[in-house]
Amino acid sequence: MSHRFRHLLAIEPLTREQITFLLDQAKPFQEFQRYPLKKLATLRGKTVALAFFENSTRTRISFSTAASRLGADQMNLQAESSSLKKGESLSDTVLTLEAMKPDAIVIRHGSSGAAEFISHRVDVPVINAGDGTHEHPTQALLDALTIRDRSRSFDNCNITIIGDILHSRVARSNVHLLSKFGAHITLCGPAMWLPRELDSLAPGIRRVPRLEEALDGADVIMALRIQQERLHEPSLSADEYILRYQLTPSRVRLAKSNAIVLHPGPMIRGLEIDPVVADSLQSCILEQVTNGLAIRMAILFELIAGSAEPQEQAKDSPHAAH
Ligand code: NCD
């Protein structure tokens, strides 16, 4: 089957084969991050537009660095200073960007469905860098790469995701990805943050409100960022969240002894995660960041150069530049 991608909007519609293909494509780029000279000419002459309508540090830097390391130029849309503030519609802003002829548009937006909306209006590949509470496909792919690298096969792997699942596009994309591969997923958090709709995705998905029970036998533990503004009396105070859901060393010991810990960042030490856990050998948090570069390089390469003629592609492959 063809693995060709026009856009990367979500994990949900992708097949296992397409996901595996993207993870495999990231392999050489993972190795590349260790090279002393981190510059390829693969996308020289191409331009990546970064349209971030929502604040972002790591995802934006990651896409920008990935584009630079492939040799691409960038166009940056700063949400605060853009004409959006002057009342321009999302559609007009993106069409204006497109008129400057980028070869791909990476978009982050606070509204669920924004990336797909844009993909129907432009002729270039669109990459979703997070849309509202919907999906964050590159995050789930980099998480999968990290899990696979620590020699966990997804099949029958026990994965516990902790926190505000309801508002988390990271959780949603991960649930879609991991359930396609037969992982056993446990969602844990305050009842008001555990969406029912995700249970129906795959037979293995459980909702477990008590963290101690949710961690029992886990191979992979994923703590989500908690938005402090969502923690308030009378529903749930920060102290209560910490007491019941913070990932502490004693709780991590309830999981398998070789369990790994993931967090998409930005992480709040002392809230969702104890600093001892964040800095432990079981923590893969910084590996996730490095893998983010590799997966984003692979995706930019695939969407921009992947549509080139095979001969042209071979000449421009990442391996050819070294
Ligand atoms: C996530 C996001 O923005 O969705 N961060 C990230 O991209 N690494 C997680 C979050 O902010 O909760």
XYZ file of C-alpha atoms and ligand atoms in Angstrom:
334
model
C 0.000 0.000 0.000
C 1.052 3.561 -0.471
C 2.309 5.414 2.573
C 2.089 8.769 0.845
C 0.766 11.532 3.051
C -0.757 14.728 1.796
C -1.163 16.251 5.274
C -0.652 15.191 8.873
C -3.814 16.304 10.647
C -4.523 13.573 13.184
C -3.557 10.076 14.286
C -7.126 8.759 14.244
C -7.410 8.206 10.456
C -3.925 6.680 10.065
C -3.348 2.962 9.652
C -0.826 0.960 11.673
C 1.269 0.679 8.531
C 1.338 4.435 8.013
C 2.315 5.014 11.646
C 5.035 2.365 11.512
C 6.298 3.899 8.280
C 6.634 7.342 9.917
C 8.378 5.884 12.975
C 10.801 4.013 10.716
C 11.426 7.150 8.663
C 12.470 8.920 11.895
C 15.235 6.382 12.637
C 18.019 7.972 10.534
C 17.014 11.393 11.841
C 17.364 10.149 15.426
C 20.928 9.160 14.717
C 21.512 12.433 12.924
C 20.835 14.402 16.167
C 24.112 12.974 17.492
C 26.206 14.235 14.574
C 28.561 17.153 15.328
C 27.359 18.986 12.198
C 23.590 19.079 12.184
C 22.753 20.448 8.772
C 21.368 18.660 5.741
C 20.611 20.047 2.323
C 17.554 17.833 1.839
C 15.028 20.665 1.846
C 17.322 23.426 0.599
C 15.272 25.980 -1.288
C 12.038 24.874 0.405
C 10.153 26.991 2.925
C 8.180 25.889 5.970
C 5.564 28.310 7.325
C 5.081 28.127 11.088
C 1.663 29.489 11.968
C 1.304 29.346 15.738
C -1.906 30.966 16.892
C -1.418 29.647 20.414
C 1.575 30.015 22.705
C 4.121 27.303 22.368
C 7.755 26.974 23.245
C 8.941 23.463 22.700
C 6.774 22.435 19.762
C 7.553 25.624 17.891
C 11.296 25.387 18.532
C 11.197 21.725 17.629
C 9.515 22.312 14.233
C 11.728 25.304 13.555
C 14.916 23.379 14.403
C 13.730 20.369 12.395
C 13.160 22.598 9.350
C 16.574 24.289 9.766
C 18.397 20.983 10.106
C 16.835 19.867 6.820
C 18.093 23.059 5.199
C 14.646 24.676 4.773
C 13.888 28.362 5.224
C 11.076 29.441 7.498
C 8.264 31.944 7.635
C 7.092 32.760 11.118
C 3.662 33.978 12.029
C 3.609 35.510 15.504
C 0.048 35.338 16.776
C 0.421 38.326 19.085
C 1.636 40.700 16.430
C -0.300 39.303 13.456
C -3.323 40.854 11.867
C -5.501 38.356 13.735
C -5.418 40.952 16.476
C -6.849 43.350 13.922
C -9.788 41.064 13.223
C -8.549 39.074 10.221
C -10.100 35.599 9.920
C -8.008 32.438 10.282
C -8.756 31.606 6.680
C -7.557 34.981 5.352
C -4.423 34.886 7.504
C -3.478 31.455 6.214
C -4.307 32.316 2.594
C -2.010 35.319 2.935
C 0.752 33.054 4.208
C 0.113 30.634 1.353
C 0.388 33.461 -1.167
C 4.022 33.825 -0.053
C 4.527 30.297 -1.418
C 5.629 28.081 1.461
C 6.059 24.348 0.755
C 4.247 23.311 3.959
C 2.276 24.963 6.734
C 2.641 23.892 10.362
C -0.298 25.149 12.371
C -1.113 25.301 16.073
C -4.471 26.736 16.989
C -6.734 26.857 20.038
C -9.766 25.557 18.122
C -10.293 21.846 17.555
C -10.474 21.181 13.820
C -8.464 24.276 12.796
C -5.758 22.280 10.988
C -8.274 20.310 8.961
C -10.226 23.468 8.155
C -7.057 25.019 6.749
C -6.112 21.885 4.820
C -9.278 22.306 2.702
C -8.320 25.857 1.821
C -4.666 25.607 0.816
C -2.756 23.633 -1.778
C 0.283 22.828 0.353
C 0.715 20.105 2.994
C -0.620 21.054 6.433
C 0.835 19.662 9.669
C -1.206 19.863 12.840
C 0.986 21.024 15.751
C -1.962 20.852 18.175
C -5.569 21.952 17.619
C -7.637 22.750 20.686
C -8.449 19.625 22.646
C -8.554 17.498 19.484
C -5.152 16.070 18.473
C -1.413 16.592 18.623
C -0.226 13.933 16.178
C 3.524 14.663 16.213
C 3.540 14.395 20.018
C 1.955 10.934 19.909
C 4.445 9.866 17.228
C 7.429 11.054 19.263
C 6.006 9.310 22.331
C 5.622 6.112 20.320
C 9.199 6.420 19.074
C 10.401 6.813 22.666
C 8.403 3.804 23.871
C 9.604 1.668 20.960
C 13.226 2.664 21.558
C 13.077 1.523 25.139
C 12.235 -1.867 23.618
C 8.617 -1.907 24.566
C 6.495 -3.492 21.898
C 3.105 -1.789 21.808
C 1.232 -5.039 21.602
C 0.080 -5.988 25.119
C 2.004 -3.087 26.644
C 0.265 -1.600 29.705
C 0.118 2.165 29.432
C -1.259 4.402 32.170
C -2.087 8.002 31.261
C -2.626 10.311 34.239
C -4.230 13.721 34.557
C -6.656 15.906 32.674
C -7.463 13.486 29.870
C -10.571 15.397 28.844
C -8.739 18.551 27.767
C -5.579 16.832 26.528
C -4.929 16.559 22.796
C -1.761 14.665 23.749
C -3.801 11.993 25.549
C -6.285 11.779 22.678
C -3.608 11.297 19.993
C -1.786 8.776 22.164
C -4.945 6.789 22.835
C -5.646 6.634 19.095
C -2.110 5.574 18.264
C -1.514 3.032 21.016
C -4.939 1.406 20.744
C -4.306 0.698 17.047
C -1.336 -1.434 18.123
C -3.144 -3.436 20.798
C -1.749 -1.671 23.862
C -3.749 -1.888 27.102
C -4.556 1.672 28.033
C -5.579 2.860 31.490
C -6.811 6.422 31.890
C -6.496 7.808 35.406
C -7.514 11.125 36.910
C -10.323 12.967 38.629
C -13.702 11.638 37.370
C -14.588 15.002 35.793
C -11.503 14.702 33.551
C -12.067 11.123 32.354
C -14.014 11.209 29.081
C -16.293 8.264 28.395
C -15.998 8.650 24.657
C -12.419 7.334 24.610
C -13.333 4.014 26.297
C -15.114 2.860 23.183
C -12.029 3.178 20.973
C -10.519 -0.182 21.777
C -11.362 -3.123 24.028
C -8.317 -2.587 26.269
C -9.169 0.916 27.471
C -10.055 1.280 31.165
C -10.905 4.283 33.309
C -9.480 3.927 36.792
C -9.926 6.818 39.230
C -7.457 5.560 41.872
C -3.833 6.089 40.830
C -2.437 3.229 42.895
C -4.741 0.810 41.086
C -4.065 2.396 37.690
C -0.294 1.982 38.070
C -0.367 -1.673 39.037
C 1.546 -3.576 36.338
C 2.162 -0.537 34.104
C 5.006 -0.692 31.553
C 4.652 2.940 30.501
C 3.461 5.814 32.703
C 2.491 9.048 31.015
C 1.825 12.081 33.224
C 0.067 14.987 31.510
C 0.541 18.664 32.158
C -2.034 20.057 34.541
C -3.325 23.537 33.828
C -3.226 25.256 37.177
C -6.216 27.425 36.348
C -8.366 24.284 36.225
C -7.513 23.460 39.828
C -9.759 25.352 42.167
C -12.210 24.849 44.990
C -14.736 23.426 45.359
C -14.226 20.912 42.535
C -10.549 20.105 43.032
C -7.754 22.002 44.729
C -4.088 21.759 43.774
C -3.338 20.167 47.165
C -5.921 17.482 46.575
C -4.599 16.776 43.080
C -1.094 16.407 44.473
C -2.303 14.129 47.248
C -4.224 11.821 44.926
C -2.523 11.993 41.538
C 1.037 13.267 41.771
C 3.506 10.796 40.319
C 5.753 10.090 43.309
C 8.604 7.562 43.677
C 6.484 5.284 45.895
C 3.681 5.272 43.331
C 6.086 4.576 40.462
C 7.220 1.493 42.405
C 3.706 0.055 41.979
C 4.330 -0.195 38.230
C 6.664 -2.796 36.688
C 10.245 -2.373 37.923
C 11.439 -1.407 34.432
C 8.518 0.919 33.699
C 9.298 4.159 31.894
C 7.913 7.628 32.627
C 6.857 10.092 29.916
C 5.638 13.699 30.082
C 4.949 15.909 27.033
C 6.038 19.088 28.794
C 5.902 21.753 29.912
C 6.107 19.910 33.216
C 5.300 21.435 36.555
C 7.574 19.826 39.118
C 5.794 19.354 42.403
C 2.332 19.346 40.819
C 1.781 16.448 38.447
C 5.212 14.935 38.989
C 7.689 14.695 41.868
C 11.118 16.054 40.829
C 12.754 12.777 41.933
C 10.625 10.907 39.361
C 11.238 13.519 36.667
C 15.009 13.138 37.104
C 15.073 9.366 37.627
C 16.600 6.835 35.261
C 13.084 5.694 34.410
C 12.229 9.134 33.083
C 12.383 9.557 29.281
C 11.296 13.191 29.277
C 14.412 14.588 27.603
C 14.568 11.687 25.143
C 11.049 12.677 24.127
C 12.300 16.163 23.288
C 15.169 14.845 21.140
C 12.859 12.352 19.447
C 10.504 15.226 18.686
C 13.154 16.678 16.381
C 13.619 13.355 14.605
C 9.919 12.737 14.039
C 9.335 16.307 12.830
C 12.276 16.069 10.429
C 10.850 12.806 9.115
C 7.402 14.339 8.641
C 8.642 17.519 6.959
C 10.826 15.380 4.703
C 7.979 13.034 3.838
C 5.400 15.748 3.169
C 7.676 18.085 1.231
C 10.232 15.862 -0.509
C 8.159 12.662 -0.418
C 6.013 13.948 -3.252
C 9.063 14.518 -5.463
C 9.891 12.227 -8.349
C 11.714 9.092 -7.147
C 14.983 10.087 -8.860
C 14.967 13.549 -7.412
C 14.111 12.056 -4.037
C 17.019 9.623 -4.074
C 19.442 12.420 -4.809
C 17.992 14.448 -1.943
C 17.576 11.682 0.614
C 18.895 12.352 4.130
C 21.473 9.599 3.671
C 22.751 11.130 0.430
C 23.795 14.325 2.172
C 26.350 12.489 4.322
C 1.441 19.920 24.908
C 0.467 20.766 24.120
O 0.673 21.948 23.945
O -0.500 20.194 23.685
N 2.718 20.436 24.936
C 3.539 20.124 23.925
O 3.224 20.298 22.784
N 4.702 19.572 24.238
C 0.992 19.563 26.241
C 0.396 20.633 27.068
O 0.701 21.802 26.900
O -0.386 20.271 27.939
